[in-house]
mmCIF file of C-alpha atoms in Angstrom:
data_model
loop_
_atom_site.group_PDB
_atom_site.id
_atom_site.type_symbol
_atom_site.label_atom_id
_atom_site.label_comp_id
_atom_site.label_asym_id
_atom_site.label_seq_id
_atom_site.Cartn_x
_atom_site.Cartn_y
_atom_site.Cartn_z
ATOM 1 C CA MET A 1 134.498 100.324 60.367
ATOM 2 C CA ARG A 2 137.319 100.879 61.413
ATOM 3 C CA LYS A 3 136.471 103.238 64.131
ATOM 4 C CA LYS A 4 133.262 99.992 65.112
ATOM 5 C CA TYR A 5 136.247 98.257 65.481
ATOM 6 C CA MET A 6 138.013 100.757 67.270
ATOM 7 C CA ASN A 7 135.461 101.297 69.543
ATOM 8 C CA ILE A 8 134.450 97.714 70.177
ATOM 9 C CA CYS A 9 137.924 96.752 71.117
ATOM 10 C CA LEU A 10 138.089 100.493 73.116
ATOM 11 C CA ILE A 11 134.921 99.328 75.280
ATOM 12 C CA LEU A 12 136.688 95.225 76.118
ATOM 13 C CA GLY A 13 139.658 96.777 77.029
ATOM 14 C CA LEU A 14 137.646 98.994 79.757
ATOM 15 C CA LEU A 15 135.775 96.217 80.750
ATOM 16 C CA CYS A 16 138.639 94.284 81.174
ATOM 17 C CA LEU A 17 140.696 96.479 83.112
ATOM 18 C CA VAL A 18 137.998 97.557 85.126
ATOM 19 C CA TYR A 19 137.041 93.819 86.150
ATOM 20 C CA GLY A 20 140.519 93.122 86.431
ATOM 21 C CA LEU A 21 141.590 95.585 88.724
ATOM 22 C CA ILE A 22 137.944 94.970 91.337
ATOM 23 C CA VAL A 23 139.751 91.245 91.162
ATOM 24 C CA ALA A 24 142.903 92.266 92.515
ATOM 25 C CA ILE A 25 141.210 95.090 95.303
ATOM 26 C CA ALA A 26 139.174 92.311 96.168
ATOM 27 C CA GLY A 27 141.486 89.924 96.656
ATOM 28 C CA SER A 28 141.487 86.334 94.118
ATOM 29 C CA GLY A 29 141.888 83.458 95.928
ATOM 30 C CA GLY A 30 146.390 84.308 96.722
ATOM 31 C CA THR A 31 146.984 84.602 93.131
ATOM 32 C CA LYS A 32 147.762 87.319 90.296
ATOM 33 C CA PHE A 33 145.413 85.874 87.176
ATOM 34 C CA PHE A 34 144.021 89.804 87.948
ATOM 35 C CA ILE A 35 147.424 90.374 85.965
ATOM 36 C CA VAL A 36 146.004 88.434 82.599
ATOM 37 C CA TRP A 37 142.865 90.641 82.528
ATOM 38 C CA ILE A 38 145.344 93.777 82.197
ATOM 39 C CA GLY A 39 147.635 92.537 79.935
ATOM 40 C CA ILE A 40 144.494 91.413 77.531
ATOM 41 C CA ALA A 41 143.099 95.190 78.049
ATOM 42 C CA VAL A 42 146.037 96.593 77.647
ATOM 43 C CA ILE A 43 146.719 94.265 74.060
ATOM 44 C CA LEU A 44 143.495 95.839 73.041
ATOM 45 C CA PHE A 45 143.961 99.215 73.620
ATOM 46 C CA ALA A 46 147.001 99.010 71.559
ATOM 47 C CA LEU A 47 144.754 97.928 68.694
ATOM 48 C CA ALA A 48 142.771 100.305 68.978
ATOM 49 C CA GLY A 49 145.172 102.486 68.623
ATOM 50 C CA LEU A 50 146.651 100.897 66.000
ATOM 51 C CA LEU A 51 143.241 101.276 64.238
ATOM 52 C CA HIS A 52 142.815 105.110 65.673
ATOM 53 C CA MET A 53 146.530 105.837 64.083
ATOM 54 C CA GLY A 54 145.759 103.889 60.892
ATOM 55 C CA ILE A 55 148.632 101.807 61.621
ATOM 56 C CA TRP A 56 146.919 98.304 61.539
ATOM 57 C CA ASP A 57 145.676 98.818 57.800
ATOM 58 C CA ARG A 58 149.592 99.838 56.820
ATOM 59 C CA ILE A 59 150.309 96.134 58.294
ATOM 60 C CA PRO A 60 151.604 93.653 55.119
ATOM 61 C CA GLN A 61 148.037 91.801 55.040
ATOM 62 C CA ILE A 62 149.871 87.620 55.965
ATOM 63 C CA VAL A 63 150.535 89.446 59.774
ATOM 64 C CA ARG A 64 146.627 90.518 60.290
ATOM 65 C CA TRP A 65 145.913 86.847 58.362
ATOM 66 C CA ILE A 66 148.522 85.317 61.392
ATOM 67 C CA PHE A 67 147.407 87.503 63.420
ATOM 68 C CA GLY A 68 143.115 85.993 62.831
ATOM 69 C CA ILE A 69 143.224 83.022 62.107
ATOM 70 C CA LEU A 70 145.746 82.810 66.318
ATOM 71 C CA CYS A 71 143.045 84.789 67.052
ATOM 72 C CA GLY A 72 140.325 82.124 66.076
ATOM 73 C CA ILE A 73 142.125 78.897 67.640
ATOM 74 C CA PHE A 74 141.988 81.272 70.650
ATOM 75 C CA PHE A 75 138.202 81.518 70.719
ATOM 76 C CA LEU A 76 137.360 78.019 68.887
ATOM 77 C CA SER A 77 139.326 76.233 71.953
ATOM 78 C CA PHE A 78 138.389 78.652 74.296
ATOM 79 C CA LEU A 79 134.391 77.599 73.486
ATOM 80 C CA VAL A 80 135.281 74.133 73.513
ATOM 81 C CA ILE A 81 137.522 73.828 76.913
ATOM 82 C CA GLU A 82 134.972 76.241 78.274
ATOM 83 C CA GLY A 83 131.772 73.218 77.528
ATOM 84 C CA MET A 84 133.713 70.893 79.140
ATOM 85 C CA VAL A 85 133.948 72.541 81.583
ATOM 86 C CA ILE A 86 130.656 73.827 82.436
ATOM 87 C CA ARG A 87 129.119 69.822 81.417
ATOM 88 C CA GLN A 88 130.940 69.310 85.300
ATOM 89 C CA MET A 89 129.857 72.438 86.729
ATOM 90 C CA HIS A 90 126.187 70.543 88.672
ATOM 91 C CA ALA A 91 128.403 66.619 88.846
ATOM 92 C CA GLN A 92 126.597 65.372 91.913
ATOM 93 C CA GLY A 93 128.345 62.548 93.083
ATOM 94 C CA GLU A 94 126.742 58.889 94.018
ATOM 95 C CA LYS A 95 125.589 58.292 97.205
ATOM 96 C CA ASN A 96 127.665 56.484 100.094
ATOM 97 C CA LEU A 97 130.820 56.544 98.318
ATOM 98 C CA ASP A 98 133.830 55.123 100.393
ATOM 99 C CA TYR A 99 136.189 58.132 100.565
ATOM 100 C CA VAL A 100 136.066 62.182 99.656
ATOM 101 C CA ILE A 101 138.587 63.491 99.161
ATOM 102 C CA VAL A 102 138.310 67.492 99.667
ATOM 103 C CA LEU A 103 141.125 69.510 97.726
ATOM 104 C CA GLY A 104 142.832 72.669 99.338
ATOM 105 C CA ALA A 105 142.830 75.941 98.968
ATOM 106 C CA GLN A 106 143.565 79.260 100.746
ATOM 107 C CA VAL A 107 142.992 79.392 103.899
ATOM 108 C CA HIS A 108 143.280 82.714 106.907
ATOM 109 C CA ALA A 109 144.275 82.689 109.687
ATOM 110 C CA ASP A 110 140.650 82.426 111.125
ATOM 111 C CA LYS A 111 138.999 81.060 108.560
ATOM 112 C CA PRO A 112 138.987 78.830 105.049
ATOM 113 C CA SER A 113 138.814 81.229 101.984
ATOM 114 C CA VAL A 114 135.906 81.770 100.497
ATOM 115 C CA VAL A 115 136.251 79.375 97.795
ATOM 116 C CA LEU A 116 137.619 76.672 100.659
ATOM 117 C CA LYS A 117 134.118 77.286 102.355
ATOM 118 C CA TYR A 118 132.309 76.300 99.479
ATOM 119 C CA ARG A 119 134.375 73.036 99.128
ATOM 120 C CA LEU A 120 134.074 72.148 102.929
ATOM 121 C CA ASP A 121 130.578 72.931 102.595
ATOM 122 C CA GLU A 122 129.388 70.820 100.315
ATOM 123 C CA ALA A 123 131.650 68.118 102.280
ATOM 124 C CA ILE A 124 129.681 68.996 105.812
ATOM 125 C CA LEU A 125 126.614 67.951 103.483
ATOM 126 C CA TYR A 126 127.308 64.919 102.201
ATOM 127 C CA LEU A 127 129.506 63.583 105.043
ATOM 128 C CA ASN A 128 125.663 64.080 107.054
ATOM 129 C CA GLU A 129 123.990 62.584 103.948
ATOM 130 C CA ASN A 130 126.649 59.232 103.599
ATOM 131 C CA PRO A 131 127.466 58.866 107.779
ATOM 132 C CA GLU A 132 130.384 55.715 105.990
ATOM 133 C CA THR A 133 132.094 58.156 104.688
ATOM 134 C CA VAL A 134 135.906 58.684 105.351
ATOM 135 C CA CYS A 135 136.773 62.431 104.252
ATOM 136 C CA ILE A 136 140.982 63.067 102.982
ATOM 137 C CA VAL A 137 141.922 66.645 103.006
ATOM 138 C CA ALA A 138 144.568 67.488 100.935
ATOM 139 C CA GLY A 139 146.719 70.397 100.799
ATOM 140 C CA GLY A 140 149.877 72.236 102.831
ATOM 141 C CA GLN A 141 151.036 74.999 103.579
ATOM 142 C CA GLY A 142 151.364 77.981 101.852
ATOM 143 C CA LYS A 143 153.444 80.939 102.079
ATOM 144 C CA ASN A 144 151.028 83.494 103.269
ATOM 145 C CA GLU A 145 149.274 80.573 105.351
ATOM 146 C CA PRO A 146 149.035 80.666 108.661
ATOM 147 C CA TYR A 147 149.477 76.556 108.774
ATOM 148 C CA SER A 148 148.439 73.849 106.118
ATOM 149 C CA GLU A 149 144.861 73.797 104.230
ATOM 150 C CA ALA A 150 144.457 70.176 105.180
ATOM 151 C CA TYR A 151 144.991 71.662 109.274
ATOM 152 C CA GLY A 152 142.598 74.091 108.704
ATOM 153 C CA MET A 153 139.807 72.414 106.345
ATOM 154 C CA ALA A 154 139.819 69.635 108.927
ATOM 155 C CA GLN A 155 139.074 72.601 112.331
ATOM 156 C CA TYR A 156 136.314 73.428 109.978
ATOM 157 C CA LEU A 157 134.410 70.245 109.116
ATOM 158 C CA MET A 158 134.674 69.528 113.359
ATOM 159 C CA GLN A 159 133.435 72.603 113.983
ATOM 160 C CA ASN A 160 131.128 71.653 112.166
ATOM 161 C CA GLY A 161 129.655 68.106 113.623
ATOM 162 C CA ILE A 162 131.733 65.893 111.584
ATOM 163 C CA ASP A 163 133.667 63.639 113.845
ATOM 164 C CA LYS A 164 137.327 63.805 114.098
ATOM 165 C CA GLU A 165 137.424 59.884 113.260
ATOM 166 C CA ARG A 166 136.548 60.060 109.683
ATOM 167 C CA ILE A 167 139.292 63.221 109.274
ATOM 168 C CA LEU A 168 142.349 62.348 107.620
ATOM 169 C CA LEU A 169 144.917 64.722 106.738
ATOM 170 C CA GLU A 170 146.876 65.272 103.694
ATOM 171 C CA ASP A 171 149.161 67.823 104.270
ATOM 172 C CA GLN A 172 152.670 67.566 102.285
ATOM 173 C CA SER A 173 150.527 69.064 99.153
ATOM 174 C CA LYS A 174 151.112 72.586 97.179
ATOM 175 C CA THR A 175 148.867 71.184 93.609
ATOM 176 C CA THR A 176 146.155 70.293 92.832
ATOM 177 C CA GLU A 177 147.898 67.327 91.342
ATOM 178 C CA GLU A 178 149.708 66.496 94.764
ATOM 179 C CA ASN A 179 146.368 66.777 96.367
ATOM 180 C CA LEU A 180 145.495 63.871 94.394
ATOM 181 C CA ARG A 181 148.751 61.796 94.006
ATOM 182 C CA TYR A 182 149.344 61.832 97.829
ATOM 183 C CA SER A 183 145.836 61.233 99.008
ATOM 184 C CA ARG A 184 145.621 57.743 97.423
ATOM 185 C CA LYS A 185 147.703 56.624 99.926
ATOM 186 C CA PHE A 186 144.735 56.556 102.000
ATOM 187 C CA LEU A 187 143.202 55.270 99.231
ATOM 188 C CA PRO A 188 142.584 51.259 99.221
ATOM 189 C CA GLU A 189 142.562 49.537 96.667
ATOM 190 C CA ASP A 190 138.909 49.661 94.516
ATOM 191 C CA ALA A 191 137.665 51.980 97.161
ATOM 192 C CA GLU A 192 134.510 53.968 95.514
ATOM 193 C CA VAL A 193 136.122 57.990 95.536
ATOM 194 C CA GLY A 194 134.638 61.414 94.937
ATOM 195 C CA ILE A 195 136.458 64.526 94.560
ATOM 196 C CA ILE A 196 135.109 67.826 96.199
ATOM 197 C CA THR A 197 135.973 71.243 94.705
ATOM 198 C CA ASN A 198 134.705 73.931 92.512
ATOM 199 C CA ASP A 199 131.901 73.987 90.166
ATOM 200 C CA PHE A 200 134.402 75.118 87.723
ATOM 201 C CA HIS A 201 137.406 73.752 88.862
ATOM 202 C CA MET A 202 135.854 69.711 88.835
ATOM 203 C CA PHE A 203 136.226 69.396 84.543
ATOM 204 C CA ARG A 204 140.183 69.940 85.449
ATOM 205 C CA ALA A 205 140.194 67.810 88.399
ATOM 206 C CA LEU A 206 138.513 64.894 87.020
ATOM 207 C CA GLN A 207 140.980 65.011 84.531
ATOM 208 C CA ILE A 208 143.596 64.608 86.775
ATOM 209 C CA ALA A 209 142.136 61.836 89.057
ATOM 210 C CA GLN A 210 142.153 59.604 85.989
ATOM 211 C CA LYS A 211 145.820 60.539 84.815
ATOM 212 C CA GLN A 212 146.691 60.151 89.291
ATOM 213 C CA GLY A 213 145.229 56.291 87.872
ATOM 214 C CA LEU A 214 142.284 57.008 90.063
ATOM 215 C CA SER A 215 139.723 54.629 87.832
ATOM 216 C CA ASP A 216 136.416 54.755 90.430
ATOM 217 C CA VAL A 217 136.052 58.742 90.709
ATOM 218 C CA CYS A 218 133.195 60.542 90.064
ATOM 219 C CA GLY A 219 132.785 64.735 90.398
ATOM 220 C CA ILE A 220 130.655 66.226 93.465
ATOM 221 C CA ALA A 221 130.385 69.732 92.856
ATOM 222 C CA ALA A 222 130.834 72.872 94.899
ATOM 223 C CA ASP A 223 129.510 76.179 94.416
ATOM 224 C CA SER A 224 131.367 79.489 94.379
ATOM 225 C CA THR A 225 130.985 83.327 93.601
ATOM 226 C CA LYS A 226 129.395 84.231 90.520
ATOM 227 C CA PHE A 227 131.449 87.532 90.703
ATOM 228 C CA TYR A 228 134.809 85.986 90.315
ATOM 229 C CA LEU A 229 133.382 82.798 87.470
ATOM 230 C CA PRO A 230 134.682 84.981 84.701
ATOM 231 C CA ASN A 231 138.216 85.676 86.237
ATOM 232 C CA ASN A 232 137.678 80.957 87.269
ATOM 233 C CA MET A 233 136.965 80.462 83.795
ATOM 234 C CA LEU A 234 139.432 82.253 82.215
ATOM 235 C CA ARG A 235 142.411 80.872 84.640
ATOM 236 C CA GLU A 236 141.264 77.515 84.417
ATOM 237 C CA TYR A 237 141.507 77.627 80.645
ATOM 238 C CA CYS A 238 144.751 78.712 80.533
ATOM 239 C CA ALA A 239 145.232 75.729 83.514
ATOM 240 C CA GLU A 240 143.930 73.383 80.469
ATOM 241 C CA ILE A 241 145.975 73.977 77.812
ATOM 242 C CA LYS A 242 148.870 74.042 79.987
ATOM 243 C CA PHE A 243 147.517 70.942 81.356
ATOM 244 C CA LEU A 244 146.916 69.198 77.513
ATOM 245 C CA ILE A 245 150.545 70.598 76.527
ATOM 246 C CA ARG A 246 152.660 68.484 80.173
ATOM 247 C CA SER A 247 150.385 65.712 79.759
ATOM 248 C CA VAL A 248 151.824 65.633 75.630
ATOM 249 C CA LYS A 249 155.008 66.007 76.911
#
């Protein structure tokens, strides 16, 4: 039985290590979250080593119980949160909204990042189908960006046929929370608002919007690259835990 668990840890550790390295090499949306995958791999390899050398059996039972309980709490919370994330991944919003807010993501010198392109393409589709809707593009300039995300997003929308008069730029924000807080200055009272972001990000974005006082808000989910979905889902789990802790405080 011990050898079986050791092999499971080795296999899972190798998968996490390989996936994390691929994400690191290919790029992960300007973040270093791939380090988490490598960290998980190291923990699994260390656990396999403890099992192989018989050290695990010599660890006091109370310590092993505590470790097991913590693992159980993690897996239960992970399943609950990811279940709620999945529920919002196909949000389609409503027709003829007054405004849509496109949340920012990394921009490159000549084009939006893949993540952002999904959001913008979804915005173009919605704006073409709902010609009275005004679009707010939200995002400031990061250290690794040539200009503000809002500027890059507006340029992409105009290049794809969206009238400049329908685009409002919020170019000061650095986080999703700031995206929505700063975008509120463009919104009149009782405006019907849609949030456009990637499917994996929608659940938390709607939570933040409601916390910011946007009560009449709905989600319009854009697609995402499926290969990076495990990375994005794990990242969203960590971000949701952080959001809940900050909300309690």
